Coordinates of N, CA and C in Angstrom, one line a residue:
M237 N 68.7 -51.0 181.0 CA 68.8 -49.7 181.9 C 70.4 -50.2 182.4
D238 N 71.6 -49.3 182.4 CA 72.7 -50.5 182.4 C 73.3 -49.5 184.1
K239 N 72.8 -50.7 184.5 CA 73.8 -50.6 186.0 C 74.5 -49.5 186.5
S240 N 75.6 -49.2 185.6 CA 75.7 -47.8 185.7 C 76.1 -45.9 186.0
S241 N 74.0 -46.4 185.4 CA 73.4 -45.3 185.9 C 71.9 -45.6 186.0
D242 N 72.1 -46.2 187.7 CA 71.2 -46.4 188.2 C 71.7 -47.3 189.3
I243 N 70.7 -47.4 190.6 CA 70.5 -47.9 191.4 C 69.8 -49.2 190.9
N244 N 70.1 -50.5 191.7 CA 69.2 -51.7 191.4 C 68.1 -51.3 192.4
P245 N 66.2 -51.3 191.1 CA 65.4 -50.8 191.7 C 64.7 -52.3 192.8
D246 N 65.2 -53.6 191.9 CA 65.1 -54.6 192.8 C 65.8 -55.1 193.3
G247 N 66.7 -54.2 193.8 CA 68.0 -55.3 195.5 C 67.3 -54.7 196.3
A248 N 68.2 -54.3 198.0 CA 67.7 -54.4 198.2 C 67.3 -53.1 198.8
C249 N 66.2 -52.0 197.8 CA 65.6 -51.1 198.7 C 64.4 -51.2 197.6
K250 N 64.7 -51.6 197.1 CA 62.8 -52.4 196.3 C 61.9 -52.5 197.3
P251 N 61.4 -52.3 198.6 CA 60.6 -51.5 199.1 C 60.3 -50.3 199.0
F252 N 61.8 -49.9 199.1 CA 61.1 -48.5 199.4 C 61.6 -47.3 198.5
V253 N 61.4 -48.4 196.8 CA 61.4 -48.0 195.8 C 59.9 -47.7 195.8
T254 N 59.4 -48.6 195.8 CA 58.2 -48.3 195.9 C 56.8 -47.7 196.9
S255 N 58.0 -47.6 197.6 CA 56.8 -47.2 198.7 C 56.9 -45.3 198.8
F256 N 58.7 -45.0 198.7 CA 59.0 -43.6 197.7 C 59.5 -43.0 197.2
C257 N 59.5 -43.9 196.2 CA 59.8 -43.5 195.0 C 59.1 -43.7 194.0
E258 N 57.4 -44.2 193.4 CA 56.7 -44.4 193.1 C 56.9 -43.6 191.9
G259 N 57.2 -44.4 190.7 CA 56.5 -43.1 189.5 C 58.0 -43.2 188.3
V260 N 59.1 -42.6 189.4 CA 61.0 -41.9 189.1 C 61.3 -43.4 187.9
E261 N 61.9 -42.8 187.5 CA 62.3 -43.3 185.9 C 63.2 -44.0 186.3
P262 N 63.9 -44.8 186.6 CA 65.1 -45.9 186.6 C 66.6 -45.4 185.1
G263 N 66.9 -44.3 185.8 CA 68.5 -43.7 184.9 C 68.8 -42.3 185.0
D264 N 69.9 -42.5 185.6 CA 70.9 -40.9 185.9 C 70.4 -40.5 187.0
G265 N 70.7 -42.1 187.7 CA 70.5 -41.7 189.3 C 69.8 -41.4 189.7
Q266 N 68.1 -41.8 189.2 CA 67.0 -40.6 189.3 C 66.5 -41.2 190.9
V267 N 66.7 -42.6 190.6 CA 66.0 -43.1 191.6 C 66.7 -43.6 193.5
A268 N 68.0 -42.8 193.0 CA 69.6 -43.5 193.7 C 69.2 -42.0 194.4
D269 N 68.9 -40.9 193.2 CA 68.8 -39.6 193.7 C 67.3 -39.4 195.2
C270 N 66.4 -40.0 194.2 CA 64.8 -40.3 195.1 C 65.5 -40.5 196.7
L271 N 65.4 -41.7 196.3 CA 66.2 -42.5 198.0 C 66.7 -41.5 199.1
A272 N 67.8 -40.7 198.8 CA 68.7 -40.2 199.4 C 67.7 -39.5 200.0
E273 N 67.7 -38.3 199.1 CA 66.3 -36.7 199.6 C 65.5 -37.8 200.6
Y274 N 64.9 -38.9 200.7 CA 64.1 -39.3 201.4 C 64.9 -39.6 202.0
Q275 N 65.4 -39.7 203.0 CA 66.6 -40.0 204.1 C 67.4 -39.4 204.7
R276 N 68.0 -38.6 204.2 CA 68.2 -36.5 203.9 C 66.8 -36.2 205.2
G277 N 65.2 -35.9 204.3 CA 64.4 -35.6 204.7 C 64.1 -36.6 206.6
V278 N 63.7 -37.7 207.0 CA 63.4 -38.1 207.6 C 64.6 -38.4 209.4
E279 N 65.7 -38.1 208.5 CA 66.8 -38.8 209.4 C 66.6 -36.9 210.1
A280 N 66.9 -35.4 209.1 CA 66.3 -34.8 210.5 C 64.7 -34.2 211.0
Q281 N 63.8 -34.9 210.2 CA 62.9 -34.7 210.7 C 62.7 -36.0 212.4
M282 N 63.1 -36.5 211.7 CA 63.4 -37.0 213.9 C 64.7 -37.2 214.6
D283 N 66.2 -36.5 213.8 CA 66.4 -35.8 214.8 C 65.7 -34.5 215.3
A284 N 65.4 -33.8 215.1 CA 64.1 -32.9 215.5 C 62.7 -32.7 216.6
E285 N 62.6 -34.5 216.2 CA 61.7 -35.1 217.0 C 62.1 -35.6 218.4
D286 N 63.5 -36.0 218.1 CA 63.8 -36.8 219.4 C 64.6 -35.2 220.5
R287 N 65.0 -34.3 220.1 CA 65.6 -33.3 220.7 C 64.7 -32.6 221.5
Y288 N 63.1 -32.3 220.6 CA 62.1 -31.5 221.8 C 61.4 -33.3 222.5
G289 N 61.4 -34.7 222.0 CA 61.0 -35.3 223.3 C 59.9 -36.2 223.2
V290 N 59.7 -36.1 221.1 CA 59.0 -36.6 221.0 C 59.0 -37.8 220.0
H291 N 58.4 -38.8 220.5 CA 58.7 -40.6 220.0 C 58.2 -40.6 219.1
V292 N 58.9 -41.5 218.3 CA 59.1 -41.5 217.0 C 58.3 -43.2 216.8
K293 N 58.1 -43.8 216.1 CA 58.1 -44.7 216.5 C 58.4 -45.7 214.6
A294 N 59.5 -46.5 214.3 CA 60.0 -47.4 213.0 C 59.1 -48.6 212.9
E295 N 59.1 -49.0 211.9 CA 58.5 -49.5 211.3 C 60.0 -50.9 211.7
A296 N 59.5 -52.5 211.2 CA 60.1 -53.0 211.9 C 61.0 -52.9 210.2
D297 N 61.5 -52.9 209.2 CA 61.9 -52.5 208.4 C 62.5 -51.4 207.6
M298 N 62.6 -50.7 209.5 CA 63.9 -49.3 209.0 C 64.3 -49.1 210.4
T299 N 65.1 -48.3 209.5 CA 66.9 -48.1 210.5 C 65.9 -47.7 212.2
V300 N 66.4 -47.3 212.9 CA 66.3 -46.1 214.1 C 66.5 -45.0 213.8
S301 N 68.1 -44.8 213.0 CA 67.9 -43.6 212.7 C 67.8 -43.1 211.5
G302 N 67.0 -43.9 210.5 CA 66.8 -43.2 209.5 C 65.4 -43.6 208.7
G303 N 64.7 -44.2 207.7 CA 63.9 -44.2 206.6 C 64.2 -45.2 206.2
L304 N 65.3 -45.6 205.2 CA 65.6 -46.5 204.6 C 66.8 -47.8 205.4
S305 N 66.6 -49.3 205.3 CA 67.5 -50.0 206.0 C 69.1 -49.7 205.4
D306 N 69.5 -50.1 206.8 CA 71.3 -50.0 206.0 C 71.9 -50.7 204.9
E307 N 71.0 -51.7 204.3 CA 71.0 -52.1 203.4 C 71.2 -51.9 202.0
C308 N 69.6 -51.1 202.6 CA 69.6 -50.0 201.5 C 70.4 -48.4 201.1
N309 N 70.1 -47.6 202.2 CA 70.9 -46.7 202.1 C 73.1 -47.0 202.4
E310 N 73.0 -47.9 202.5 CA 74.2 -48.7 201.8 C 74.0 -48.3 200.2
E311 N 73.6 -49.3 199.3 CA 73.3 -49.4 198.4 C 73.5 -48.1 197.7
V312 N 72.6 -47.2 198.1 CA 72.6 -46.0 197.4 C 74.1 -45.0 197.5
M313 N 75.1 -45.2 198.7 CA 75.5 -44.4 199.0 C 76.5 -44.7 198.4
Q314 N 77.4 -45.8 197.9 CA 78.3 -47.1 197.1 C 77.6 -46.8 195.6
F315 N 76.5 -46.5 195.5 CA 76.4 -46.1 193.8 C 77.0 -44.2 194.4
K316 N 76.4 -43.6 194.8 CA 76.9 -41.4 194.6 C 78.4 -42.6 194.6
I317 N 79.6 -43.2 195.4 CA 80.3 -43.5 196.0 C 81.1 -43.4 194.1
Q318 N 80.6 -44.6 194.1 CA 81.3 -44.8 192.7 C 81.2 -43.6 191.0
R319 N 80.0 -43.1 191.7 CA 80.2 -42.7 190.6 C 81.4 -40.5 190.4
S320 N 80.9 -41.0 191.8 CA 81.9 -39.3 192.1 C 83.2 -40.0 191.8
T321 N 83.7 -40.9 191.5 CA 85.0 -41.2 191.2 C 85.3 -40.6 190.5
N322 N 84.7 -40.4 189.0 CA 84.8 -40.6 187.1 C 83.1 -39.6 187.0
I323 N 83.9 -37.7 186.6 CA 82.7 -37.3 186.2 C 82.2 -37.6 185.4
N324 N 82.4 -38.9 184.4 CA 81.2 -39.4 183.5 C 80.5 -40.4 184.0
R325 N 80.6 -40.5 185.1 CA 79.5 -42.0 186.3 C 78.7 -41.4 186.1
N326 N 78.5 -39.4 186.5 CA 77.3 -39.3 186.8 C 77.1 -38.2 185.3
T327 N 75.9 -39.3 184.9 CA 75.4 -38.7 183.2 C 75.3 -37.2 183.4
P328 N 73.5 -36.9 184.5 CA 73.8 -35.5 184.1 C 74.2 -33.7 184.8
L329 N 75.1 -34.8 185.5 CA 76.9 -33.7 185.5 C 77.4 -33.5 184.4
A330 N 78.1 -34.4 183.5 CA 78.9 -35.0 182.8 C 78.3 -33.8 181.4
K331 N 76.8 -34.0 181.3 CA 76.3 -32.8 180.3 C 76.4 -31.4 180.1
A332 N 75.5 -31.6 181.7 CA 75.2 -30.3 182.2 C 76.7 -29.4 182.7
C333 N 78.3 -29.3 183.1 CA 79.5 -29.5 182.7 C 80.3 -29.7 182.2
A334 N 79.8 -30.0 180.8 CA 81.0 -30.6 179.9 C 81.4 -29.1 179.4
D335 N 80.8 -28.1 179.1 CA 81.7 -26.8 178.6 C 82.4 -26.2 179.8
D336 N 82.1 -25.9 181.3 CA 83.0 -25.5 182.1 C 83.8 -26.5 182.5
A337 N 83.3 -28.2 182.3 CA 84.9 -28.9 182.5 C 86.3 -28.8 182.1
N338 N 85.7 -29.0 180.7 CA 86.7 -28.2 179.3 C 87.4 -26.8 179.1
K339 N 86.6 -26.3 179.4 CA 87.2 -25.1 179.7 C 88.2 -24.4 181.1
Y340 N 87.5 -25.0 182.5 CA 88.2 -24.3 182.9 C 89.4 -25.8 184.0
C341 N 88.5 -27.0 183.6 CA 89.1 -28.5 184.4 C 89.6 -29.7 183.4
N342 N 90.2 -29.3 181.9 CA 91.0 -30.1 181.3 C 92.2 -30.4 181.7
M343 N 91.6 -32.1 183.0 CA 93.2 -32.0 183.3 C 93.1 -34.0 183.0
T344 N 93.2 -33.7 181.0 CA 93.2 -35.3 181.0 C 95.3 -35.5 180.6
W345 N 95.7 -34.0 180.7 CA 96.6 -34.9 180.1 C 97.7 -35.8 181.9
F346 N 96.4 -34.7 182.3 CA 97.4 -35.3 183.5 C 97.3 -36.6 184.3
S347 N 95.9 -36.6 184.7 CA 94.8 -37.6 186.1 C 93.7 -38.5 185.1
G348 N 93.8 -37.5 184.1 CA 92.5 -38.3 182.7 C 91.4 -38.2 184.1
Y349 N 90.3 -38.2 183.9 CA 88.9 -38.1 184.6 C 88.9 -38.9 185.4
R350 N 89.7 -39.9 186.0 CA 89.7 -40.7 187.3 C 89.5 -40.2 188.9
N351 N 89.1 -40.5 190.0 CA 89.6 -40.2 191.5 C 88.8 -39.0 191.2
G352 N 87.7 -37.8 191.0 CA 87.6 -37.5 191.5 C 87.9 -35.6 190.4
S353 N 88.9 -36.0 190.7 CA 89.6 -34.1 189.9 C 89.0 -33.7 189.4
V354 N 88.3 -34.4 188.2 CA 86.4 -33.2 187.3 C 86.5 -32.3 188.2
I355 N 85.6 -33.3 189.3 CA 84.9 -32.7 189.4 C 84.7 -31.8 191.3
A356 N 86.4 -32.6 191.9 CA 87.5 -31.8 192.6 C 87.5 -30.3 191.3
C357 N 87.5 -29.8 190.6 CA 88.1 -29.0 189.8 C 86.4 -27.6 190.2
L358 N 85.9 -29.0 190.0 CA 84.8 -27.7 189.3 C 83.9 -27.3 190.8
R359 N 84.3 -28.1 191.8 CA 83.6 -27.8 192.9 C 84.7 -26.6 193.8
D360 N 86.1 -26.3 193.5 CA 86.4 -25.3 194.3 C 86.3 -23.6 192.8
I361 N 85.9 -24.6 191.4 CA 85.6 -23.2 190.7 C 83.8 -22.9 190.8
R362 N 83.2 -22.6 191.7 CA 82.1 -23.3 190.8 C 81.2 -21.9 190.8
D363 N 81.2 -20.8 192.1 CA 81.1 -19.0 190.9 C 81.5 -19.5 189.3
K364 N 81.7 -19.6 188.5 CA 81.8 -19.7 187.4 C 81.0 -20.1 187.0
L365 N 80.7 -21.3 187.7 CA 80.1 -22.7 186.5 C 78.6 -21.6 186.2
K366 N 78.8 -22.2 185.4 CA 77.1 -21.8 184.3 C 75.9 -22.7 185.2
P367 N 74.8 -21.8 185.3 CA 73.8 -21.7 186.0 C 73.6 -24.1 186.7
E368 N 73.5 -24.5 185.3 CA 73.1 -25.6 185.2 C 74.0 -26.4 185.8
C369 N 75.2 -26.7 184.9 CA 76.8 -27.2 185.9 C 76.4 -26.6 187.4
K370 N 76.5 -25.6 188.4 CA 76.4 -25.3 189.3 C 75.4 -26.1 189.8
K371 N 73.8 -26.5 189.9 CA 72.8 -26.8 190.3 C 73.8 -28.7 190.9
Q372 N 74.3 -28.8 189.7 CA 74.8 -30.9 190.0 C 75.7 -30.1 190.4
V373 N 76.4 -29.4 190.2 CA 77.9 -29.7 191.8 C 77.8 -29.5 192.5
F374 N 76.1 -29.1 193.2 CA 76.0 -28.8 194.2 C 75.5 -29.9 195.0
K375 N 74.2 -30.6 194.4 CA 73.8 -32.0 194.3 C 75.0 -33.0 194.4
V376 N 75.7 -33.0 194.6 CA 77.3 -33.6 194.6 C 77.6 -33.0 195.9
Q377 N 77.8 -31.7 196.5 CA 78.2 -31.4 197.5 C 77.3 -31.9 198.9
L378 N 76.5 -31.6 198.2 CA 75.4 -32.4 198.7 C 74.7 -33.8 199.4
D379 N 75.4 -34.7 198.9 CA 75.7 -35.6 198.9 C 77.1 -36.1 200.5
A380 N 78.1 -34.7 199.5 CA 79.4 -35.0 200.2 C 79.6 -34.8 202.0
S381 N 78.5 -34.0 202.5 CA 77.7 -33.7 203.6 C 77.6 -35.0 204.0
Y382 N 76.4 -35.3 203.2 CA 75.4 -36.7 204.0 C 76.6 -37.5 204.2
D383 N 77.7 -37.6 203.4 CA 78.5 -39.2 203.9 C 80.2 -38.8 203.1
Y384 N 80.8 -38.1 203.9 CA 82.2 -38.0 203.2 C 82.9 -38.8 202.2
R385 N 82.4 -39.8 202.1 CA 83.1 -41.3 200.9 C 83.0 -40.8 200.0
V386 N 81.8 -39.8 199.8 CA 81.3 -39.0 198.4 C 82.4 -38.2 198.3
D387 N 83.2 -37.6 198.7 CA 84.6 -36.4 198.1 C 85.3 -36.9 198.8
Q388 N 85.9 -37.7 196.8 CA 86.7 -38.5 197.1 C 88.5 -38.0 197.1
T389 N 88.6 -36.6 197.8 CA 89.6 -36.1 198.2 C 89.7 -36.0 199.8
L390 N 88.3 -35.5 200.6 CA 88.2 -36.1 201.3 C 87.9 -37.3 202.4
H391 N 87.9 -37.9 201.6 CA 87.9 -39.6 202.2 C 89.6 -39.9 202.0
E392 N 90.0 -39.6 200.9 CA 91.7 -40.2 200.8 C 92.4 -39.5 201.8
A393 N 92.0 -38.5 201.7 CA 93.2 -37.5 203.3 C 92.6 -38.1 204.8
C394 N 91.4 -38.7 204.5 CA 91.1 -38.5 206.2 C 90.3 -40.2 206.9
R395 N 90.3 -41.2 205.5 CA 89.9 -41.8 206.3 C 90.5 -42.3 207.2
K396 N 91.5 -43.1 207.5 CA 92.3 -43.5 208.7 C 92.7 -43.3 209.8
D397 N 92.5 -41.4 209.5 CA 92.0 -41.0 210.8 C 90.8 -41.2 211.4
A398 N 89.0 -41.4 210.4 CA 88.2 -41.9 211.0 C 88.4 -43.0 211.4
E399 N 89.3 -43.7 211.0 CA 89.1 -45.6 211.1 C 89.6 -45.5 212.7
T400 N 90.7 -44.7 213.1 CA 91.2 -44.6 214.4 C 90.7 -43.7 215.9
L401 N 90.5 -42.2 214.9 CA 89.6 -41.4 216.0 C 87.8 -41.9 216.2
C402 N 87.3 -42.7 215.1 CA 85.8 -42.4 215.0 C 85.1 -44.1 214.8
P403 N 85.6 -44.7 215.7 CA 85.2 -46.0 215.5 C 83.4 -46.5 216.0
G404 N 83.0 -47.2 215.1 CA 81.8 -46.9 216.2 C 80.4 -46.3 215.2
V405 N 81.0 -45.0 215.0 CA 80.2 -43.7 214.7 C 80.0 -44.6 212.7
K406 N 79.1 -43.5 213.2 CA 77.5 -44.1 211.5 C 78.3 -44.1 210.7
L407 N 78.0 -43.9 209.6 CA 78.5 -43.5 207.8 C 76.8 -42.4 208.1
G408 N 76.8 -42.0 207.1 CA 75.4 -40.7 206.9 C 75.6 -39.6 208.0
G409 N 74.6 -39.3 208.0 CA 73.9 -38.2 208.8 C 75.0 -36.9 208.7
G410 N 76.4 -37.1 208.2 CA 77.0 -35.6 208.2 C 78.1 -36.5 209.6
R411 N 78.0 -37.7 210.3 CA 78.6 -38.5 212.1 C 80.0 -38.4 211.6
I412 N 80.8 -38.3 210.1 CA 81.9 -38.5 210.4 C 82.9 -37.1 210.7
Q413 N 82.1 -36.2 209.6 CA 82.6 -35.5 209.6 C 82.2 -34.4 211.4
E414 N 81.6 -34.6 211.9 CA 81.4 -33.9 213.0 C 81.9 -35.0 214.3
C415 N 82.6 -36.0 213.6 CA 83.3 -36.2 214.9 C 84.6 -36.2 214.3
L416 N 85.3 -35.6 213.5 CA 86.2 -35.9 212.8 C 86.3 -33.8 213.4
K417 N 86.1 -33.4 213.3 CA 85.8 -32.4 213.8 C 86.2 -32.0 215.6
K418 N 85.6 -32.9 216.2 CA 85.9 -32.7 217.5 C 87.3 -33.3 217.8
Q419 N 87.8 -33.7 216.7 CA 89.1 -34.0 216.9 C 89.9 -33.4 216.2
R420 N 89.5 -32.5 216.0 CA 90.8 -31.7 215.2 C 91.8 -31.7 215.2
L421 N 93.0 -31.9 216.4 CA 93.7 -30.9 217.4 C 94.3 -33.5 217.2
K422 N 93.4 -33.7 216.9 CA 94.0 -35.1 216.1 C 94.7 -35.8 215.1
L423 N 94.9 -35.1 214.6 CA 94.4 -36.1 212.8 C 95.5 -34.5 211.8
G424 N 96.2 -35.7 211.1 CA 96.6 -36.0 210.0 C 96.5 -34.5 209.9
W425 N 97.8 -33.8 209.0 CA 98.2 -32.6 208.2 C 96.9 -32.7 207.3
D426 N 96.9 -33.4 206.2 CA 96.4 -33.7 205.3 C 94.9 -34.3 205.7
C427 N 94.3 -34.3 206.6 CA 93.4 -34.7 206.9 C 92.3 -33.3 207.5
S428 N 93.0 -32.6 208.5 CA 92.7 -31.2 208.9 C 92.6 -30.1 207.6
A429 N 93.4 -30.1 207.0 CA 93.8 -29.3 205.4 C 92.2 -29.8 204.4
E430 N 92.1 -30.8 204.6 CA 90.4 -30.8 204.1 C 90.1 -30.8 204.2
L431 N 89.3 -31.2 205.7 CA 88.3 -31.0 206.2 C 88.2 -29.5 206.1
F432 N 88.9 -29.2 206.6 CA 88.8 -27.1 206.7 C 88.6 -27.0 205.2
R433 N 88.8 -27.8 204.0 CA 88.2 -27.3 203.1 C 86.5 -27.1 202.6
K434 N 86.9 -28.0 203.1 CA 84.8 -28.4 203.3 C 84.2 -28.1 203.3
E435 N 85.0 -27.2 205.3 CA 84.2 -26.7 206.4 C 84.0 -25.2 205.7
V436 N 84.4 -24.8 204.8 CA 84.8 -23.1 203.8 C 83.4 -23.7 202.2
E437 N 83.7 -24.2 202.2 CA 82.7 -25.3 200.8 C 81.5 -24.9 202.2
D438 N 81.0 -25.2 202.9 CA 80.0 -25.6 203.2 C 79.2 -24.5 203.9
T439 N 80.1 -23.1 203.9 CA 79.4 -22.3 204.3 C 78.9 -21.9 203.5
D440 N 78.7 -22.1 201.8 CA 78.2 -21.1 201.4 C 76.1 -21.2 200.9
D441 N 75.8 -22.5 201.6 CA 74.2 -22.4 201.4 C 73.8 -23.3 203.3
I442 N 73.1 -23.5 203.7 CA 73.2 -24.0 205.4 C 72.5 -25.3 205.5
R443 N 72.5 -25.3 203.4 CA 71.8 -27.3 203.1 C 73.5 -28.0 203.2
L444 N 73.7 -28.0 203.6 CA 76.0 -28.2 203.5 C 76.3 -28.9 204.6
S445 N 75.7 -27.2 205.9 CA 75.9 -28.0 206.4 C 75.2 -28.9 207.6
I446 N 74.8 -30.7 207.6 CA 74.1 -31.2 208.2 C 73.2 -30.2 209.7
R447 N 74.8 -30.4 210.4 CA 74.1 -30.1 211.7 C 73.6 -29.0 212.3
L448 N 74.3 -27.8 211.7 CA 73.7 -26.5 211.3 C 72.2 -26.7 210.3
F449 N 72.2 -27.2 209.5 CA 70.3 -27.2 208.5 C 69.8 -27.4 209.4
R450 N 69.8 -28.8 210.8 CA 69.1 -29.3 211.2 C 68.6 -29.4 212.2
E451 N 69.8 -28.0 212.8 CA 69.5 -27.1 214.2 C 68.9 -25.9 214.3
C452 N 68.8 -25.7 213.1 CA 68.4 -24.0 213.1 C 67.2 -23.7 211.8
L453 N 66.0 -25.0 211.6 CA 65.7 -25.1 210.3 C 64.2 -24.6 210.9
A454 N 63.8 -24.9 211.8 CA 62.9 -24.3 212.3 C 63.2 -22.5 212.8
D455 N 64.4 -22.1 213.0 CA 64.5 -20.1 213.4 C 64.8 -19.7 212.2
K456 N 64.7 -20.0 210.6 CA 65.6 -20.1 209.8 C 63.7 -20.4 208.7
K457 N 63.2 -21.0 208.7 CA 61.9 -20.9 208.9 C 60.9 -19.5 209.1
Q458 N 60.8 -19.5 210.4 CA 61.0 -17.8 211.3 C 61.8 -17.5 211.3
Y459 N 62.4 -17.4 210.7 CA 63.0 -15.1 210.7 C 63.7 -15.1 209.1
C460 N 63.7 -16.2 208.6 CA 64.4 -16.2 207.3 C 64.1 -16.8 205.7
A461 N 62.8 -17.4 206.1 CA 61.8 -17.4 204.6 C 61.6 -17.7 204.1
D462 N 62.0 -16.3 203.4 CA 62.0 -15.3 202.5 C 63.6 -16.0 202.2
V463 N 64.3 -15.9 202.6 CA 66.0 -15.2 201.8 C 66.8 -17.3 201.1
A464 N 66.6 -16.4 199.9 CA 67.2 -17.6 198.5 C 68.1 -18.0 198.8
P465 N 68.6 -19.7 199.1 CA 69.8 -20.8 199.4 C 71.0 -19.9 199.2
G466 N 72.0 -20.0 199.1 CA 73.5 -19.4 198.3 C 73.9 -18.7 198.9
Q467 N 75.8 -18.7 198.8 CA 76.3 -16.8 198.8 C 76.1 -17.1 200.1
A468 N 75.7 -17.7 200.7 CA 76.2 -18.3 202.7 C 74.5 -16.7 203.1
M469 N 74.0 -16.2 202.3 CA 72.7 -15.1 202.4 C 72.0 -16.1 204.3
A470 N 71.2 -17.0 204.1 CA 71.3 -17.7 205.2 C 71.9 -17.4 206.5
K471 N 72.7 -18.3 206.5 CA 73.5 -17.9 207.4 C 73.6 -16.6 207.9
Q472 N 73.7 -15.4 207.2 CA 73.9 -14.1 207.3 C 72.2 -13.2 208.1
C473 N 71.2 -14.0 207.5 CA 70.4 -13.8 208.0 C 70.0 -14.2 209.2
L474 N 70.5 -15.5 210.0 CA 70.6 -16.1 210.9 C 71.8 -15.1 212.4
E475 N 72.4 -15.6 211.9 CA 73.5 -14.6 212.3 C 72.7 -12.7 212.9
E476 N 71.9 -11.8 212.2 CA 71.3 -11.0 211.8 C 70.1 -11.2 213.0
H477 N 69.7 -12.7 213.3 CA 68.8 -12.4 214.5 C 69.0 -13.4 215.0
I478 N 70.5 -12.9 215.5 CA 71.3 -14.3 216.9 C 70.3 -13.7 218.4
D479 N 70.3 -12.8 218.2 CA 69.5 -12.3 220.0 C 67.9 -13.7 220.2
Q480 N 66.8 -14.0 218.7 CA 66.3 -14.5 218.8 C 66.4 -15.8 218.5
L481 N 66.9 -16.4 217.9 CA 67.5 -17.9 217.5 C 67.2 -19.3 218.4
S482 N 66.7 -19.7 218.7 CA 66.6 -20.7 219.2 C 68.2 -21.2 220.4
H483 N 68.1 -21.5 221.9 CA 69.8 -22.1 222.0 C 70.6 -23.3 220.9
S484 N 70.0 -24.9 220.8 CA 70.6 -25.7 219.8 C 70.6 -24.9 219.0
C485 N 70.3 -23.3 218.1 CA 71.1 -22.7 216.2 C 71.7 -22.4 217.0
R486 N 72.0 -22.0 218.1 CA 72.9 -20.7 217.8 C 74.0 -21.1 218.9
S487 N 74.1 -22.7 218.8 CA 75.3 -23.3 219.5 C 75.3 -24.3 218.2
A488 N 75.8 -23.9 217.1 CA 75.3 -25.2 216.3 C 76.4 -24.5 215.8

């Protein structure tokens, strides 16, 4: 297997691959995607249980804040970070978006396919994309909502602010983004602009807002179960039931 096509299934994530991604064929980031999806699910579940006072017993090889070990989670995220720097490193994205990239984002004359420039372009014009391309772009957006380092432009603009204003804040779970939002008045201009851009993008789908998704998941299942994701439809539905929502969801 090409080392750049997926994480090493025999590395730090080996026990988790065996336990949670058995049968997933390595390649095209499929193992990394499986583990990332598992981690997001576990963190959301543990967050909800902690909020309602339910004790969750962690296994010896698991972190307190999630299902994967810190080493495994970072291995997964480093793979995704590297893949986000160049569309050709993300084979499913490159294949699904070849036509759209050539049509709307042909930037080779200026910056080539480096530094996430084409991915950023596709993200900006996602409403024009073909369905399969839009699906793959959403997966990149979902990863970036979990860890801001996956969004190349956001990370470049906010790295120094994050280091200064959010020391000790654990990566992942959208925690850095939330920290930056709380200190918006202290942010540099570039970081503030990119953070706003990311917030606007995230309003399109409730799943892209980690905090809103966690706080409102139960409410969505109760009042908006039949509402399809995307186009901000779930958020609009929740707003229509504002008086019936839980306090935590209304405060999100």
